[in-house]
Amino acid sequence: MDNPTVIIIGGGATGLGILRDLSMRGVKTLLVEKGDLTNGASSRYHGLLHSGGRYAVKDQSAARECIEENQILRRIGKSCVEETEGMFVRLESDDPNYESQWIDGCKSSGIKIKKISVDEALKLEPILTSKIVSAYLVPDAAIDGFRLSWQLVDSAKRFGGEIKTYTRAVGIDSHNGKIIGVRVRNRSGEHEIPCDIVINAAGGWTGKIAEMAGLDVGVQPDKGTLLVFNSRLVNRVVNRLHKSGDGDIFVPHGSVTILGTSSMSVPTPEDTSTSRAEVENLMRIGSELIENLPKYRLLRAFAGSRPLYRPKGGAIGREASRGFAIIDHSMEGLDGMFTIVGGKFTTFRLMAEKISDQVCKKLGNSNPCRTASEPIVAEVSSKSRENVQKFFPSFGLNLAANRLGKDRFEKVAKKLESEPESRQLLCECENITRAEFEVIASEETSTDLDDIRRRTRFGMGTCQGTFCTFRAACIFGKNSAIDSTREMLFERWKGIRPVLIGQSLKQAELMRSIYISSLDVNAGGELF
Amino acid sequence: MNENFAGIRKTIDHCVACTACMAACPVMRALQDYRGPKLIAPAHGRLHFSQDDFDRSLEFCSNCKSCDRACPNGVSVSNLNMQQRGKFFESHKHSQRDKILAHIESAGKKIRTIPFGHQAANWGSSVGKILGISEKIGITAKRPLPIYARKNFKTLFKSIHQQKSDRKIVFYPGCYINENDPDVGIALIRVMNANGIEVLIDENFRCCGSPLISTGFMNESRLLAENNSARIQDWKSKNIPVVAACTTCSLVLKSELAEIFGDDRFANNNVFDAFEFLETIDLNLNLASVPKRILYHVPCHLKSQGIGLPAREILSEIPDLKIELADAGCCGLSGNFGYKKELYDVSMKIGRELFDRILSSDADEVMSECGPCRMQIQHGTNREPMHPLEILAGAYLPN
Ligand code: SF4
Ligand code: SF4
């Protein structure tokens, strides 16, 4: 690539949204990310495409942004969005005044809600407590953060955008108060990439990146912990109708359900630790909505940091704004440097549009934003699905088509057709064929098993990698099978450790014993 | 005893994906296309939300329950599979074939209403005419249909004179003994009478529901469960145990219904396999010598009850009788499974190990508690197996 005009630092949803937006407007753009894509907040959250209902009382402009973006993403991101719809339920113990404020808030924010009877609510979601006193349907949906990110990349690439993963920005260089480039470090060493504009979209790491340019941006990492259950406990997003708090949202996500979130200020975004205390707290609150919750199997816990923007003296935690801010640092004497901070996943496209507008203005580029009208990737048509149905495992076709997008889907289908042995299931829990694994593994950006896991979902189901890790490690071939196994299992263990109760404990011990006795890999380290 | 097995087995959340059930599944060994127990309900049950789809594996499970025994975590794999089959048929139509195979109880009744119906029913093709059975609708012509007895057990029962006794049991004959093999019921009466026990029957009992469950007729099966469980509880309140001589009937009534419907009312601890019951009494040991070697095929559904091999324990009291275990897996018939045209070959392939074992054995008799097992053995080996009750009845000296 010739030198880019713009370098984006940070491969989360915001950065990738900007990459797509600028590329579509014809701006030469490169994105650098220190790890794999979306290793920060964009995938470490509950995967809820907000209707805005959650913000309808506290912040109606955020609510309005949510519902607008929600409608847009349903159109442009069909294969990332599962249109589950959502339900808000108020329990006996919740403040009834909040309900009326919420109804008004939804109305004035343009969120269509539909009151349903308690009986109807329980018929739709029989697992919920019978202590519901009122229930509403809202246009919430589930969205897959991993998938969206990859599809944004695919889209940006079609318009000339580029990304470099595992490439860390280590310096921001300027000359006479003007940006001249970014110094990066990756496996091949350290070098400078010249550019005119730098966009700091590093999420929780925004402050650190700003520091490299001698700037000060207040970002408060706010850690949210989430739990993953082994099955679809609910078929739609279920929110508690009360002043937002911990553990009051259940999101069905493919074959699992995610319960979140807690909110805790932490000193560093690297802190994605989860503790038993956090798990128990979430379980306790979640059990108010689903009384039998402790009977259902947990798969893992995970945490991510929301990068809350904190202007000097601003609030922190849940009270802090979930809005976003764009800073043009030319005011502070660094021309060509922009920062975007705060916001939420649901509104990533809008954030990208706003900052791209400013950047384009500066570049004298008058092309309008097209991200809201063009689908992110071409969908796999139902006709081409039908043609290859017989090569896919049952109940596996749609999932694969949505994960893969048109081009890769065709590749995988061709492989399945021509190489019958590639129809073997590599991951039996999530129905991932060997063909799909191999197609993704062969891509340049797949540097380790975790990269492939995030894109295919192998190892993310019931057994958490017990039976697919060694298969994957043997097929992968880019690294030593033992190293790959160890890395993958360590990552799996991180999320399993806080939920070592009941069946997940049995699963964990089985996994540990298999790998210790066969490969001498002690994946778990100390269990407790 | 019963209590050990009562109570509900576990849901898919308890599966640790260990694959033990896959190694235990006889259908998997015989049929390459079968995805196997772990993949039907435990794994892919989680994915059904993704599309309206169907996997033929759901048809291939024979409900033999070998998987349940193998599961270290107590997952009720077979019943979860049957639940899914039932779910499938909530939105899909049953074939004529499945309807017929599921309703053997009413088939029996139908035959009894035709003058000399049992005779017609035993003339091969006439059975087809009466019951609407033919290759065309998907029932194999390669194996004979069950033979209907001249008089069914319930009719014969009326003419049997028994000594009154304070010690009573209710005999649950089930469809097969009642219609096709009443001699087993007669043997049971002789055995019980020899032990001073009077045998009652309860005309209000209905089919246990196994053929309905394995063909996905869940609502009908639930009605039977309601009826039969109420009858069992009623006898329990009178302190009279219900005894079955078919191991499928006893398994279904003990625990299967409760697991399938998740309803504790259907977990019946007042139901006993005949030999399990005999183990609880002070057995009359006045037994004649039977100098025979017997090859014993243990039915899958007895193994699944987790009560050991009570027939072997009891029969070993007979002087000079030697029992050898066939130990050759599942017979392959599994109720109506092996009657399905497309599964006939699979059924025979599963049974091959058992057939070979029997054909190469020089035992004097082959025995098995399960009616379908006995039919399959006869079909696969031309030997006519006995029910262990018949052997025991023969050992009681006429007094
Ligand atoms: S019930 Fe029998 S046939 Fe069905 S999955 Fe279990 S072992 Fe296999
Ligand atoms: S034996 Fe039980 S735990 Fe193991 S795979 Fe089968 S169902 Fe799951």
Short mmCIF file of N, CA, C and O in Angstrom, two decimals, chain A residues 49 56 91 124 275 278 379 383:
data_model
loop_
_atom_site.label_atom_id
_atom_site.label_comp_id
_atom_site.label_asym_id
_atom_site.label_seq_id
_atom_site.Cartn_x
_atom_site.Cartn_y
_atom_site.Cartn_z
N LEU A 49 -28.15 -5.27 20.82
CA LEU A 49 -28.39 -4.13 19.94
C LEU A 49 -29.54 -3.38 20.58
O LEU A 49 -30.71 -3.77 20.46
N ALA A 56 -34.09 5.28 28.02
CA ALA A 56 -35.26 6.13 27.74
C ALA A 56 -35.58 7.10 28.87
O ALA A 56 -36.18 8.14 28.63
N LEU A 91 -40.87 -6.12 38.02
CA LEU A 91 -41.23 -7.06 39.08
C LEU A 91 -41.95 -6.31 40.19
O LEU A 91 -41.89 -5.09 40.28
N LEU A 124 -44.47 -16.38 26.32
CA LEU A 124 -43.33 -16.15 25.43
C LEU A 124 -42.02 -16.60 26.07
O LEU A 124 -41.17 -17.17 25.42
N SER A 275 -14.21 -12.44 39.11
CA SER A 275 -14.05 -13.15 40.37
C SER A 275 -15.33 -13.90 40.71
O SER A 275 -16.40 -13.61 40.18
N GLU A 278 -18.05 -11.60 41.87
CA GLU A 278 -18.82 -10.95 40.81
C GLU A 278 -19.84 -11.92 40.21
O GLU A 278 -20.97 -11.55 39.90
N GLU A 379 -25.24 -10.59 1.54
CA GLU A 379 -25.84 -11.72 2.24
C GLU A 379 -25.75 -12.97 1.39
O GLU A 379 -25.71 -12.88 0.17
N LYS A 383 -31.22 -18.87 -2.21
CA LYS A 383 -31.03 -19.83 -3.29
C LYS A 383 -29.69 -20.55 -3.14
O LYS A 383 -29.61 -21.77 -3.23
#
